Short mmCIF file of C-alpha atoms in Angstrom, two decimals:
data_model
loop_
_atom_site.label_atom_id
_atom_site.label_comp_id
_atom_site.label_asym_id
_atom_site.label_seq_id
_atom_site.Cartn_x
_atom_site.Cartn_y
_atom_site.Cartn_z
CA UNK A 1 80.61 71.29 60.70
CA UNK A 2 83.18 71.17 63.47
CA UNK A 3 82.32 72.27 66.74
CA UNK A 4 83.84 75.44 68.03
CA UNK A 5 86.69 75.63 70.03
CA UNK A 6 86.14 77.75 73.49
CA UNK A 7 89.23 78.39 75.65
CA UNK A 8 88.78 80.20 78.88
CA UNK A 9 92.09 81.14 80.61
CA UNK A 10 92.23 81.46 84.21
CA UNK A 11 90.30 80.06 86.61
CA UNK A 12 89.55 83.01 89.16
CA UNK A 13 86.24 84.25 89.55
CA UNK A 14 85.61 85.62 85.63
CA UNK A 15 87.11 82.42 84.32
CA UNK A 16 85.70 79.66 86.50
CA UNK A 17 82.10 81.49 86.04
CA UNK A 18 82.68 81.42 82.61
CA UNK A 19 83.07 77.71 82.35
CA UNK A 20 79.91 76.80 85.05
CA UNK A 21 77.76 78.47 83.25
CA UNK A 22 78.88 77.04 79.90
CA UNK A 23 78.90 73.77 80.92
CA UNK A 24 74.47 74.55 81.84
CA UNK A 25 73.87 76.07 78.67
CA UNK A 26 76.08 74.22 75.93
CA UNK A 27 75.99 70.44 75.39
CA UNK A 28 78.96 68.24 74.28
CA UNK A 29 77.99 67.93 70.61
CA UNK A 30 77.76 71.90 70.49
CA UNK A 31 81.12 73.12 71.40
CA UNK A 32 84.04 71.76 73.24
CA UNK A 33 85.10 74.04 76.36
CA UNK A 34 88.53 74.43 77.74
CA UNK A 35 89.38 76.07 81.21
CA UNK A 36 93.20 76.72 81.49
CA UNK A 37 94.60 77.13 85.18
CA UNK A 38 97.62 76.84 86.88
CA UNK A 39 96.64 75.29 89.43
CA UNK A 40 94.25 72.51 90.11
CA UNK A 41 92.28 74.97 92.01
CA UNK A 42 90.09 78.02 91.86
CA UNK A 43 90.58 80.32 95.44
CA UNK A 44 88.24 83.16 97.16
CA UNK A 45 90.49 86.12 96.28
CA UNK A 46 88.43 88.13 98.37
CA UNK A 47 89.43 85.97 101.64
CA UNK A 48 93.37 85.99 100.95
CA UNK A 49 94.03 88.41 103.75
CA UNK A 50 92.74 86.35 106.26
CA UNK A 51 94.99 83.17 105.29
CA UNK A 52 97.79 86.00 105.23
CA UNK A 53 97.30 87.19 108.63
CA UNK A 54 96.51 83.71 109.80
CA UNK A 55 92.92 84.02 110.91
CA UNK A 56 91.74 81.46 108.03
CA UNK A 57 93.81 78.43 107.11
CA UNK A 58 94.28 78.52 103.31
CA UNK A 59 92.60 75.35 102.81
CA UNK A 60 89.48 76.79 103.58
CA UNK A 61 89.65 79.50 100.58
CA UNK A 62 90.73 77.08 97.98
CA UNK A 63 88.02 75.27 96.09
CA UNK A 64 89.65 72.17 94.04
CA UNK A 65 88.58 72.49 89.88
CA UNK A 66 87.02 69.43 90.06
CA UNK A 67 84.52 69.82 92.54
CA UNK A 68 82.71 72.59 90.47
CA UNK A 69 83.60 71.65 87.26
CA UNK A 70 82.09 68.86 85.08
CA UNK A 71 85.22 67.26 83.53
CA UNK A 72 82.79 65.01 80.99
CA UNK A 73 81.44 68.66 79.40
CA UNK A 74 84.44 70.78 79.97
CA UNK A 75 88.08 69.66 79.84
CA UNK A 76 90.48 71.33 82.47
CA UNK A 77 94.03 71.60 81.63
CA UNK A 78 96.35 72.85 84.81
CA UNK A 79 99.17 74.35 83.18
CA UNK A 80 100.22 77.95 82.65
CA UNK A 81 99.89 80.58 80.20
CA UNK A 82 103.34 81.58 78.90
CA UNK A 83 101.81 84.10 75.22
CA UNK A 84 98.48 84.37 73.90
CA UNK A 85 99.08 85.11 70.11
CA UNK A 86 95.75 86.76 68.74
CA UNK A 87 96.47 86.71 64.99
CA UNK A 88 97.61 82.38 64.95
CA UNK A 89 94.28 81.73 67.17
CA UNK A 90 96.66 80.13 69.44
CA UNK A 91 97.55 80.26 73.34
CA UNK A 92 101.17 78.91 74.41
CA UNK A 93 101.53 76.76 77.17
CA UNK A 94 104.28 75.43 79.18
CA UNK A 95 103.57 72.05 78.16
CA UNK A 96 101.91 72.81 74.73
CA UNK A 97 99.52 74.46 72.63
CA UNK A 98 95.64 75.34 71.96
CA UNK A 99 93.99 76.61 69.46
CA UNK A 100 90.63 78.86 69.66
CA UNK A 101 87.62 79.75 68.16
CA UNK A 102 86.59 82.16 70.84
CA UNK A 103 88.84 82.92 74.00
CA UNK A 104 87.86 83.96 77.00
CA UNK A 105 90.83 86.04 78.76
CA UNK A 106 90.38 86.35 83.21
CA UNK A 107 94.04 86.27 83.55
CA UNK A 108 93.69 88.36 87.02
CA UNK A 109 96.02 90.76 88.26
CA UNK A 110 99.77 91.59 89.49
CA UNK A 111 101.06 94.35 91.71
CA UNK A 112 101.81 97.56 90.50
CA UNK A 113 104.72 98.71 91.99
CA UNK A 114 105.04 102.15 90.53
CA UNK A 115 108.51 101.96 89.96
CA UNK A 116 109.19 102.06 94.39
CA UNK A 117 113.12 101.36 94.79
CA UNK A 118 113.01 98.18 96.85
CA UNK A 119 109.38 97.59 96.29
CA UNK A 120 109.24 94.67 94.28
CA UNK A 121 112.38 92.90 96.02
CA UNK A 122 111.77 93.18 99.88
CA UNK A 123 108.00 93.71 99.80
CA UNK A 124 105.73 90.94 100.26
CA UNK A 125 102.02 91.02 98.39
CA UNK A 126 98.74 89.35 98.91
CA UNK A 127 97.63 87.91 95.06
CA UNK A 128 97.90 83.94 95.65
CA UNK A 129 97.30 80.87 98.26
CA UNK A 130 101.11 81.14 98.13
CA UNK A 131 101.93 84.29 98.69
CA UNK A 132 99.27 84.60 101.45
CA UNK A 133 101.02 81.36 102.61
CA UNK A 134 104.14 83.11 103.22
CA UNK A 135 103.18 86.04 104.68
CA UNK A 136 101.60 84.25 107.62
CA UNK A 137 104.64 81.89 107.76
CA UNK A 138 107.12 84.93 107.67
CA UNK A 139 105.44 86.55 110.68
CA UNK A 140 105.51 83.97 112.58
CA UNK A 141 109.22 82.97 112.23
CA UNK A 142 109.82 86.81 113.64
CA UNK A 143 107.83 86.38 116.20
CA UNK A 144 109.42 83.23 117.30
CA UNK A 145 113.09 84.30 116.47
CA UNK A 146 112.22 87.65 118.65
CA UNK A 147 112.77 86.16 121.78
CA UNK A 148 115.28 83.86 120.50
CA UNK A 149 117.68 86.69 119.55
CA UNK A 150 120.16 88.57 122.34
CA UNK A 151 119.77 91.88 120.27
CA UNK A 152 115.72 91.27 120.00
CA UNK A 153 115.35 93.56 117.00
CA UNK A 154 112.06 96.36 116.92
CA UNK A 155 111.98 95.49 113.16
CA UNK A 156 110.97 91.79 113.31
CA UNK A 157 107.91 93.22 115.13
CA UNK A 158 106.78 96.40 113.23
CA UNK A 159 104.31 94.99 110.60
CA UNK A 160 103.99 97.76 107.73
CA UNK A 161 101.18 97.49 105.45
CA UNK A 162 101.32 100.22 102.56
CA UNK A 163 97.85 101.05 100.84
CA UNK A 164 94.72 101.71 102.90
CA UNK A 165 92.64 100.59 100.01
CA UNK A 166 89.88 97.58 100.38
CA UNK A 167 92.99 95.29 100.85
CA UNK A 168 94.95 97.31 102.80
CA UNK A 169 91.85 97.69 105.35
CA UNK A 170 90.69 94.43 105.67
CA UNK A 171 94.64 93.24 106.51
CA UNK A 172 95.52 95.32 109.28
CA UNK A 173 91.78 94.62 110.66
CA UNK A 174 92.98 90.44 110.24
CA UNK A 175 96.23 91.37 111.93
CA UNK A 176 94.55 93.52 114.49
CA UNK A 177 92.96 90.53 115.71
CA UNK A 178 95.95 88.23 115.33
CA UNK A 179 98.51 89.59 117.11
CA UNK A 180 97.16 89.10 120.59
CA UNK A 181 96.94 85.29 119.87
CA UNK A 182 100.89 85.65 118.62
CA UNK A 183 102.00 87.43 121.26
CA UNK A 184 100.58 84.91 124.25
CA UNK A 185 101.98 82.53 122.28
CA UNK A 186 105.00 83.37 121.99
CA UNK A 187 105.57 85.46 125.00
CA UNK A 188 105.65 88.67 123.50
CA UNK A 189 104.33 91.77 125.17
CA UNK A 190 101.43 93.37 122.87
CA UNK A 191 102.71 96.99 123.31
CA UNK A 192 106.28 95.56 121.78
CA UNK A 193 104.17 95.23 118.39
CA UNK A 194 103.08 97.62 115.38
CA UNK A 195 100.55 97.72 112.93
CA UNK A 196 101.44 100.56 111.01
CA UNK A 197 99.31 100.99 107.52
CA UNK A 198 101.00 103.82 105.21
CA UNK A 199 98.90 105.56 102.47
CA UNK A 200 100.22 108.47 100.41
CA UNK A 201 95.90 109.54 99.50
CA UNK A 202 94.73 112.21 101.86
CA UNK A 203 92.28 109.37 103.59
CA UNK A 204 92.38 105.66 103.85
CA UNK A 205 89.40 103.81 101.92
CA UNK A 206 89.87 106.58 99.18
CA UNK A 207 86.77 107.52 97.48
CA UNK A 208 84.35 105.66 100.07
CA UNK A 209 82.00 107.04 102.24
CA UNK A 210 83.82 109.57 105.08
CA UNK A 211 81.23 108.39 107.92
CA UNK A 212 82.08 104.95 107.29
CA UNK A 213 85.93 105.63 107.10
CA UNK A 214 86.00 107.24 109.99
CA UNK A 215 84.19 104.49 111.71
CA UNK A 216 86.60 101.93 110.05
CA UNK A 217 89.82 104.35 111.20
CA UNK A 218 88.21 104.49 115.03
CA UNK A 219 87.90 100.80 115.04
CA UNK A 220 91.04 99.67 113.77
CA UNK A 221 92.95 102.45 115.82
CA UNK A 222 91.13 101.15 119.20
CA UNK A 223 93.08 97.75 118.35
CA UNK A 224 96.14 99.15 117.99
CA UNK A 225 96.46 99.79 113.82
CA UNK A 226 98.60 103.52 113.34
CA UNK A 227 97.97 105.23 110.42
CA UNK A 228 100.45 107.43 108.16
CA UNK A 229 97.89 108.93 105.98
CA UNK A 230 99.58 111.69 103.26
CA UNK A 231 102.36 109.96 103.70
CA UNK A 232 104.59 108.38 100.38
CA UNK A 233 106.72 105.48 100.24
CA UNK A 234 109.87 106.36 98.90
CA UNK A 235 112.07 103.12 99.49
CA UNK A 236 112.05 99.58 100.90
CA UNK A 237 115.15 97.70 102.05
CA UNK A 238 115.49 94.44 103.90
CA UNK A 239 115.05 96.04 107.14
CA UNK A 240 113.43 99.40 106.50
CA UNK A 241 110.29 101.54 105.03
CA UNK A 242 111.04 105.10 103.79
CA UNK A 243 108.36 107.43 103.47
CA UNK A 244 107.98 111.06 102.68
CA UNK A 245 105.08 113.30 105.01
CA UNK A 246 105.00 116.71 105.01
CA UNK A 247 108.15 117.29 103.13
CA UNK A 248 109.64 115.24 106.05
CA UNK A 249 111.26 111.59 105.34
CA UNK A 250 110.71 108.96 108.18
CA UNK A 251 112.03 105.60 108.30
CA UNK A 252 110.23 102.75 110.02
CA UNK A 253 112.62 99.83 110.71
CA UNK A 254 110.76 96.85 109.63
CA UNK A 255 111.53 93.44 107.57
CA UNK A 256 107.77 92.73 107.02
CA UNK A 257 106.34 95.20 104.64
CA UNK A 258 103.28 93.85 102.99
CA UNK A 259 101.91 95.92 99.99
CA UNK A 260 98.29 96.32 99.05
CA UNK A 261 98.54 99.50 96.96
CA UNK A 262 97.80 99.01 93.08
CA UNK A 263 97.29 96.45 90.91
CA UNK A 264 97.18 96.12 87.53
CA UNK A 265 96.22 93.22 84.75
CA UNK A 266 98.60 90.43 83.71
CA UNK A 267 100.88 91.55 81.82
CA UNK A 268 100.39 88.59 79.03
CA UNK A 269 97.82 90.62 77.52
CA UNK A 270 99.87 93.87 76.91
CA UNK A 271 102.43 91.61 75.19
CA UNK A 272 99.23 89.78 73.26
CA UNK A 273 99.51 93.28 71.20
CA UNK A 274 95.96 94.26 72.79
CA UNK A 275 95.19 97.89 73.36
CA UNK A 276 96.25 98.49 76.80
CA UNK A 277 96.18 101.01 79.94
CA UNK A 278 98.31 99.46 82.99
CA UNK A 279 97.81 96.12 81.81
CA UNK A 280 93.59 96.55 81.41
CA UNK A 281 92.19 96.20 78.00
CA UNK A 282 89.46 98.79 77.17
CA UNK A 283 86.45 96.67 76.11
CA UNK A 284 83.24 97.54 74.51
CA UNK A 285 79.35 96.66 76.35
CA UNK A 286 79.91 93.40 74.90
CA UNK A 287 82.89 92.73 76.60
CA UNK A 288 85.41 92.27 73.58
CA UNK A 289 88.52 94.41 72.82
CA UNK A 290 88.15 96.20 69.66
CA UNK A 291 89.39 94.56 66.57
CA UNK A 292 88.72 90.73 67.72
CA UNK A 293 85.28 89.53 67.48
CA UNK A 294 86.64 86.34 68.78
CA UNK A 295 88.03 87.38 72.11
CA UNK A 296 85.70 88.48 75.45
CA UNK A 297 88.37 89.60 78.40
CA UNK A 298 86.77 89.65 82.09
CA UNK A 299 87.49 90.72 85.14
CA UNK A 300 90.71 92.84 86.05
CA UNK A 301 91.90 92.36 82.74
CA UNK A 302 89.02 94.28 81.26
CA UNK A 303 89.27 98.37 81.27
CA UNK A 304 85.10 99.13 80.66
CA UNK A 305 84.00 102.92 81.43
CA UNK A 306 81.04 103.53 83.25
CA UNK A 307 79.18 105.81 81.21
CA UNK A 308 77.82 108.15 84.50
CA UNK A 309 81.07 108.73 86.57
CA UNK A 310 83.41 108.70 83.08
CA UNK A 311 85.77 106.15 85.34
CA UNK A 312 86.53 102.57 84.66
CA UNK A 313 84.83 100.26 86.94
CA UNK A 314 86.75 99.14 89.78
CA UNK A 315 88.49 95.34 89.36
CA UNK A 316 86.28 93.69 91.73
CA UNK A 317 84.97 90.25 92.47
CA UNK A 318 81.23 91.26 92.20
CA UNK A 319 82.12 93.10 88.56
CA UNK A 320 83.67 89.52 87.33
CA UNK A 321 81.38 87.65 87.99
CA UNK A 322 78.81 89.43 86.17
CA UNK A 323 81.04 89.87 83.18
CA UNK A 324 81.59 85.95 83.13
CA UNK A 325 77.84 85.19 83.22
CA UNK A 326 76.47 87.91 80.40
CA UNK A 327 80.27 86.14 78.45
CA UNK A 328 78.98 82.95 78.74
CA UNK A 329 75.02 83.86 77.78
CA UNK A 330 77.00 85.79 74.85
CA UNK A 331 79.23 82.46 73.88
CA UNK A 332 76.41 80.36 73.82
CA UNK A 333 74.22 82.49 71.43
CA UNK A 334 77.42 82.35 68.66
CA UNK A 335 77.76 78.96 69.18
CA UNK A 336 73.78 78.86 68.49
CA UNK A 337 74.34 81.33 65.65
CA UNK A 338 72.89 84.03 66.99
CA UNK A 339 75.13 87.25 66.50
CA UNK A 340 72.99 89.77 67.88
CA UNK A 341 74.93 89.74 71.70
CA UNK A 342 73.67 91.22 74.43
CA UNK A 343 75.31 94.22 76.15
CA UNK A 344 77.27 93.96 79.75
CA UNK A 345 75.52 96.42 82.07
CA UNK A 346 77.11 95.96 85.68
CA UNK A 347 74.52 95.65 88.65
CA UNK A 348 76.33 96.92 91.68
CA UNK A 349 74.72 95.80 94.55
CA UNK A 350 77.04 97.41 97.39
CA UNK A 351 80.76 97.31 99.03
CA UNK A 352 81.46 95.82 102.24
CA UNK A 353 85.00 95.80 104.08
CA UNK A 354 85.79 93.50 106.51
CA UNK A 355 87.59 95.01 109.66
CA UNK A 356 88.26 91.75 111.01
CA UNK A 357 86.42 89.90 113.72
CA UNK A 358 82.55 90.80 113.67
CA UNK A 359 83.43 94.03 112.35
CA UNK A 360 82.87 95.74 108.93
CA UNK A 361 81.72 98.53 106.86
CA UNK A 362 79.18 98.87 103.92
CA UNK A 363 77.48 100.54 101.24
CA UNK A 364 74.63 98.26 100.21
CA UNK A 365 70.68 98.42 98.55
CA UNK A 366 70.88 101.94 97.15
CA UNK A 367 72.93 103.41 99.80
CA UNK A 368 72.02 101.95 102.96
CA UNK A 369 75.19 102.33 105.60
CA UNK A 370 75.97 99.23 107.84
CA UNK A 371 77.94 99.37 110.43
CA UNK A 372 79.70 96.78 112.94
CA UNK A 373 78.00 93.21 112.74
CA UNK A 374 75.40 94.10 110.82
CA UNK A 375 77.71 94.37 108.01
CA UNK A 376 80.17 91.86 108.78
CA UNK A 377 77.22 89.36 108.46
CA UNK A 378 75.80 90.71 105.29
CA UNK A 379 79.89 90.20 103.89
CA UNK A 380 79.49 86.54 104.73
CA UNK A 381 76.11 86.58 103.35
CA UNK A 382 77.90 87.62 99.69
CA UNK A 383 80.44 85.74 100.05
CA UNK A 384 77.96 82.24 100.79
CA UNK A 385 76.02 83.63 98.00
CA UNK A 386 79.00 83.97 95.56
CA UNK A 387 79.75 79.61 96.65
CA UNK A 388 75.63 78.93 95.97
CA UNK A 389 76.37 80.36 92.67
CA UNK A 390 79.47 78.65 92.03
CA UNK A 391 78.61 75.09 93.57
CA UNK A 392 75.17 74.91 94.66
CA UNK A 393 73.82 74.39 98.49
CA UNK A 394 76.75 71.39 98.72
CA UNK A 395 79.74 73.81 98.26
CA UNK A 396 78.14 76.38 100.67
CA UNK A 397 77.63 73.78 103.51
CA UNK A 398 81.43 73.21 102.45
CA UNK A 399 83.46 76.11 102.42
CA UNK A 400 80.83 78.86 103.44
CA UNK A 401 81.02 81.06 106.76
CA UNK A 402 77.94 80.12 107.80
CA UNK A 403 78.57 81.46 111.84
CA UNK A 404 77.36 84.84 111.49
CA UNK A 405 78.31 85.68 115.28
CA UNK A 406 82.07 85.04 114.55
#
């Protein structure tokens, strides 16, 4: 009997989970493993806005393939996804095929744009190393063209961020901190420069706790961040932001308008012919879309309802990872023959938002509010935890923030 064919596509935190823990619990002669990725590296989503606002060099978030990945038990093959086609067993590649027994779908995420004029063409988002690259390259060429410039236009220096979500906050805290280093450097005065963060929700960090958004508000405002809460984008153009507050339209002139609002799944698995709600599959406790027994999807590709609030879960790192450890404890009891799989139940073990440097908020252990340092260390904390996982004390040592004073 042939050994099973595994393919896991995508190598963010669902897929490259996937494919550690598979290569501990499944031998060579027991299945062969495939991680698909297009690049030859896997990167801490959950530091992006930091390399965007230039407060972390990008080389520090990325975490080459082959560092954390046996390539003797599981064979990597960088190349992109161009159709998954359920019904053949068979993904499409750029460069080829491969065929499945079981797939294993963390894809990750695009923007939603919600159909914004402008949006997609003049906004800038934060979902790669690349585009994160740009972003911090683009804001530095206005600040050094600024001076260079008779007319020195307002809009290279008005920085527009729309979405005061998780990303939204922890980007303006990033660029809070950067711009006084940008403007000594390039000779700009600090008053000439805006932060201005746009939501159209009633309060930024919808849905979180009000004490702790208030706190996060305070602090970001003290360093200069303005915020247009209630307030809807309506248009972006090369050199403006139009939004709608109050039944009032205001225009912010600005050629930097970065947008953290929405996101929804890649949009290969829609066109796969799954069952699909802004580009999420629904899945069942078991983590597999109805209909195909031989397909798990994790991370922000998977729609799964918590059962208490009647809401999906939210698309987070801490959700994907779990969902690619019970997927591969669930792989490697089919590939043992064992059909009875176990269910997914999420353990949520907090929510902490950086506000930039030595600063954050928190919801952790049942509860508990953190505040200031306090939380900014326990954020470092998961995120050294989340590399000990991944690549034992060695990657930690690595990559990890282990200065919890900075």
């Amino acid at each position: 009997m042939k050994n099973p064919n595994i393919v896991i596509l995508g190598a963010g935190y669902g897929g490259i989970i996937t494919a550690v823990k598979l290569q501990k619990s499944l031998g060579v002669n027991e299945a062969n493993v495939t991680l698909v990725n297009k690049h030859s590296y896997h990167y801490q989503t959950t530091w992006l806005h930091e390399n965007a606002a230039g407060t972390l060099h990008h080389d520090h978030t990325r975490i080459p393939i082959k560092d954390v990945i046996n390539t003797s038990k599981i064979n990597f093959v960088q190349d992109t996804v161009t159709e998954i086609k359920p019904s053949e067993k068979r993904v499409m590649l750029e460069n080829g095929d491969l065929m499945y027994d079981y797939l294993v779908i963390g894809l990750g995420y695009e923007a939603a744009t919600f159909g914004i004029p402008g949006l997609k063409e003049h906004a800038f988002t934060i979902g790669s190393i690349n585009s994160a690259r740009l972003i911090r390259q683009h804001i530095e060429y206005n600040f050094a063209k600024y001076n260079n410039e008779a007319d020195k236009k307002q809009e290279r220096l008005n920085l527009v961020v729309g979405g005061a979500g998780f990303t939204g906050i922890e980007f303006v805290g990033e660029l809070a901190n950067r711009i006084p280093q940008l403007c000594r450097e390039y000779d700009i005065p600090r008053e000439k420069v805006r932060i201005i963060n746009v939501e159209a929700a009633p309060s930024a960090l919808p849905g979180f706790d009000p004490e702790l958004v208030e706190y996060a508000m305070n602090s970001l405002e003290g360093r200069g961040v303005e915020f247009k809460i209630g307030a809807m984008i309506k248009e972006v153009t090369e050199n403006k932001l139009v939004f709608e507050k109050d039944e009032q339209r205001e225009e912010i002139p600005t050629n930097t308008v970065v947008w953290a609002a929405g996101v929804r799944g890649n949009s290969l698995v829609e066109q796969a012919g799954f069952e699909s709600n802004r580009g999420r599959t629904p899945v069942s406790d078991d983590l597999r879309p109805a209909g195909y027994d031989d397909v798990f999807i994790v991370g922000d590709c998977a729609l799964l309802i918590n059962e208490e609030t009647e809401r999906p879960y939210p698309p987070t790192a801490q959700i994907a990872i779990q969902m690619a450890e019970q997927t591969a404890a669930n792989l490697t009891k089919l590939v043992k023959g064992d059909k009875h799989l176990e269910p997914f139940t999420p353990d949520l073990k907090g929510t902490v938002a950086s506000l930039g440097h030595k600063d954050a908020i928190g919801v952790v252990f049942n509860d508990k509010k953190l505040f200031g340092w306090s939380a900014s260390a326990m954020k470092k904390v998961i995120d050294n935890r989340y590399l000990l996982k991944l690549g034992g004390p060695g990657l930690v040592l690595k990559k990890g923030k282990l200065n919890f004073f900075q």
